[in-house]
């Protein structure tokens, strides 16, 4: 969006098979802006029943037709 233009990516890892990845891209053009984010986390865990996997995503688009009116989806 307007406060996070461009792209970012992050990758990290740790003990017990932990790996984390994240990416985001934002843009602003004229009176329209948007942002999309994706996070992926995985770990084997200390014990067999401790493992986990998670994938999440988020996106939004904003429109400002005038200085006093704006909306976000």
XYZ file of N, CA, C and O in Angstrom:
292
model
N 0.807 -1.182 0.000
C 0.000 0.000 0.000
C 0.855 1.252 0.000
O 2.034 1.211 -0.334
N 0.305 2.361 0.396
C 1.045 3.612 0.349
C 2.226 3.653 1.311
O 3.220 4.309 1.043
N 2.145 2.926 2.444
C 3.244 2.961 3.402
C 4.257 1.839 3.168
O 5.312 1.841 3.786
N 3.950 0.870 2.294
C 4.861 -0.235 2.009
C 4.958 -0.506 0.504
O 4.645 -1.595 0.052
N 5.380 0.453 -0.299
C 5.494 0.197 -1.733
C 6.672 -0.730 -2.031
O 7.600 -0.832 -1.237
N 6.615 -1.409 -3.155
C 7.705 -2.292 -3.547
C 7.501 -3.701 -3.019
O 6.408 -4.075 -2.608
N 8.572 -4.500 -3.024
C 8.484 -5.887 -2.578
C 9.504 -6.169 -1.493
O 10.550 -5.517 -1.417
N 9.182 -7.146 -0.657
C 10.076 -7.624 0.394
C 9.932 -9.129 0.480
O 8.830 -9.656 0.315
N 11.041 -9.824 0.767
C 11.005 -11.255 1.016
C 11.916 -11.566 2.186
O 12.930 -10.887 2.383
N 11.537 -12.590 2.967
C 12.312 -12.979 4.128
C 12.304 -14.496 4.221
O 11.267 -15.128 3.975
N 13.432 -15.087 4.576
C 13.541 -16.518 4.783
C 14.420 -16.736 5.999
O 15.489 -16.130 6.120
N 13.962 -17.581 6.931
C 14.760 -17.882 8.115
C 14.510 -19.328 8.521
O 13.550 -19.956 8.093
N 15.389 -19.846 9.349
C 15.252 -21.219 9.826
C 15.829 -21.355 11.208
O 16.472 -20.439 11.722
N 15.601 -22.511 11.803
C 16.093 -22.728 13.150
C 16.091 -24.198 13.510
O 15.990 -25.073 12.649
N 16.172 -24.452 14.787
C 16.225 -25.805 15.309
C 14.944 -26.566 15.029
O 13.886 -25.979 14.813
N 15.049 -27.890 15.058
C 13.897 -28.792 14.928
C 13.160 -28.607 13.604
O 11.939 -28.675 13.539
N 13.914 -28.368 12.534
C 13.324 -28.261 11.207
C 12.497 -27.023 10.966
O 11.671 -26.996 10.066
N 12.708 -25.980 11.742
C 11.913 -24.766 11.576
C 12.362 -24.002 10.346
O 13.550 -23.785 10.117
N 11.393 -23.598 9.537
C 11.653 -22.737 8.390
C 10.494 -21.752 8.258
O 9.337 -22.130 8.424
N 10.809 -20.508 8.028
C 9.818 -19.435 7.912
C 10.102 -18.659 6.624
O 11.248 -18.335 6.333
N 9.055 -18.354 5.900
C 9.185 -17.538 4.708
C 8.064 -16.522 4.642
O 6.945 -16.804 5.093
N 8.352 -15.364 4.143
C 7.339 -14.314 4.014
C 7.654 -13.478 2.781
O 8.819 -13.297 2.421
N 6.598 -13.005 2.148
C 6.763 -12.124 0.996
C 5.612 -11.131 0.981
O 4.505 -11.440 1.429
N 5.894 -9.932 0.519
C 4.843 -8.931 0.365
C 5.183 -8.019 -0.796
O 6.343 -7.829 -1.139
N 4.134 -7.502 -1.401
C 4.284 -6.548 -2.500
C 3.217 -5.483 -2.336
O 2.064 -5.788 -2.051
N 3.609 -4.237 -2.488
C 2.675 -3.122 -2.372
C 2.850 -2.161 -3.526
O 3.899 -2.111 -4.166
N 1.796 -1.417 -3.794
C 1.876 -0.434 -4.875
C 0.990 0.761 -4.556
O 0.084 0.684 -3.740
N 1.283 1.872 -5.205
C 0.441 3.064 -5.161
C 0.545 3.732 -6.512
O 1.632 3.985 -7.002
N -0.595 3.961 -7.113
C -0.633 4.654 -8.398
C -1.846 5.566 -8.384
O -2.973 5.100 -8.211
N -1.588 6.847 -8.548
C -2.653 7.857 -8.508
C -3.439 7.719 -7.207
O -2.859 7.834 -6.155
N -4.728 7.416 -7.282
C -5.550 7.352 -6.069
C -5.887 5.910 -5.667
O -6.797 5.675 -4.891
N -5.114 4.928 -6.176
C -5.341 3.519 -5.843
C -4.067 2.939 -5.251
O -2.963 3.206 -5.729
N -4.203 2.133 -4.188
C -3.059 1.447 -3.604
C -3.472 0.041 -3.206
O -4.655 -0.259 -3.090
N -2.491 -0.819 -3.017
C -2.793 -2.192 -2.630
C -1.596 -2.865 -1.994
O -0.461 -2.414 -2.111
N -1.875 -3.969 -1.298
C -0.840 -4.734 -0.618
C -1.263 -6.192 -0.603
O -2.433 -6.501 -0.360
N -0.316 -7.095 -0.863
C -0.553 -8.531 -0.734
C 0.591 -9.119 0.081
O 1.750 -8.735 -0.100
N 0.250 -10.013 1.024
C 1.237 -10.633 1.896
C 0.985 -12.137 1.967
O -0.169 -12.571 1.975
N 2.072 -12.920 2.074
C 1.987 -14.362 2.257
C 3.041 -14.763 3.285
O 4.184 -14.305 3.215
N 2.643 -15.608 4.252
C 3.550 -16.144 5.272
C 3.441 -17.664 5.271
O 2.334 -18.206 5.212
N 4.586 -18.344 5.364
C 4.624 -19.801 5.457
C 5.560 -20.156 6.604
O 6.698 -19.690 6.636
N 5.073 -20.962 7.547
C 5.875 -21.392 8.691
C 5.752 -22.909 8.823
O 4.654 -23.451 8.714
N 6.874 -23.578 9.087
C 6.867 -25.021 9.264
C 7.925 -25.391 10.284
O 8.995 -24.794 10.317
N 7.611 -26.392 11.123
C 8.617 -26.928 12.035
C 8.272 -28.369 12.376
O 7.098 -28.748 12.455
N 9.312 -29.175 12.564
C 9.128 -30.575 12.948
C 8.745 -30.687 14.412
O 8.014 -31.577 14.800
N 9.262 -29.798 15.230
C 8.982 -29.818 16.666
C 9.994 -30.649 17.432
O 10.728 -31.461 16.879
N 10.016 -30.452 18.723
C 10.935 -31.165 19.611
C 10.533 -32.630 19.722
O 11.359 -33.512 19.798
N 9.231 -32.888 19.722
C 8.704 -34.247 19.767
C 7.841 -34.485 18.531
O 7.432 -33.551 17.856
N 7.517 -35.728 18.259
C 6.755 -36.098 17.067
C 5.431 -35.344 16.986
O 5.017 -34.888 15.930
N 4.745 -35.155 18.108
C 3.437 -34.493 18.113
C 3.529 -32.969 18.156
O 2.514 -32.293 18.206
N 4.725 -32.412 18.131
C 4.914 -30.955 18.201
C 4.936 -30.253 16.850
O 4.964 -29.041 16.798
N 4.993 -30.969 15.754
C 5.148 -30.351 14.443
C 3.980 -29.432 14.090
O 2.871 -29.589 14.592
N 4.242 -28.488 13.231
C 3.171 -27.587 12.780
C 3.511 -27.019 11.410
O 4.679 -26.921 11.032
N 2.472 -26.681 10.677
C 2.590 -26.001 9.395
C 1.497 -24.948 9.323
O 0.374 -25.196 9.755
N 1.848 -23.788 8.801
C 0.862 -22.705 8.692
C 1.159 -21.894 7.440
O 2.302 -21.541 7.172
N 0.116 -21.612 6.699
C 0.200 -20.739 5.535
C -0.888 -19.687 5.689
O -2.035 -20.026 5.978
N -0.540 -18.441 5.549
C -1.543 -17.384 5.653
C -1.301 -16.343 4.564
O -0.183 -16.172 4.089
N -2.361 -15.680 4.196
C -2.267 -14.645 3.184
C -3.226 -13.504 3.486
O -4.206 -13.685 4.221
N -2.926 -12.361 2.948
C -3.740 -11.163 3.173
C -3.576 -10.259 1.960
O -2.491 -10.146 1.406
N -4.651 -9.638 1.564
C -4.583 -8.669 0.475
C -5.603 -7.567 0.712
O -6.642 -7.807 1.327
N -5.297 -6.368 0.282
C -6.268 -5.280 0.329
C -5.973 -4.259 -0.765
O -4.867 -4.170 -1.265
N -7.014 -3.542 -1.110
C -6.924 -2.472 -2.116
C -7.643 -1.262 -1.561
O -8.730 -1.386 -0.990
N -7.046 -0.098 -1.700
C -7.656 1.146 -1.252
C -7.853 2.106 -2.410
O -7.057 2.133 -3.349
N -8.932 2.867 -2.329
C -9.245 3.872 -3.349
C -9.578 5.169 -2.642
O -10.346 5.177 -1.676
N -9.008 6.263 -3.102
C -9.282 7.594 -2.551
C -9.742 8.506 -3.681
O -8.926 9.178 -4.326
N -11.057 8.556 -3.939
C -11.534 9.403 -5.027
C -11.346 10.900 -4.763
O -11.308 11.692 -5.698
N -11.241 11.287 -3.485
C -10.975 12.688 -3.147
C -10.190 12.737 -1.848
O -9.988 11.715 -1.192
N -9.774 13.937 -1.455
C -9.009 14.091 -0.219
C -9.841 13.722 1.006
O -9.305 13.269 2.018
N -11.152 13.873 0.953
C -12.026 13.620 2.097
C -12.728 12.260 2.055
O -13.408 11.914 3.001
N -12.583 11.518 0.969
C -13.282 10.239 0.827
C -12.279 9.160 0.455
O -11.491 9.328 -0.477
N -12.290 8.040 1.203
C -11.460 6.896 0.850
C -12.139 5.616 1.342
O -12.957 5.657 2.257
N -11.778 4.500 0.725
C -12.327 3.216 1.138
C -11.268 2.141 0.915
O -10.333 2.331 0.141
N -11.391 1.036 1.624
C -10.429 -0.053 1.530
C -11.191 -1.363 1.499
O -12.135 -1.571 2.242
N -10.785 -2.260 0.601
C -11.397 -3.571 0.466
C -10.407 -4.642 0.861
O -9.241 -4.527 0.656
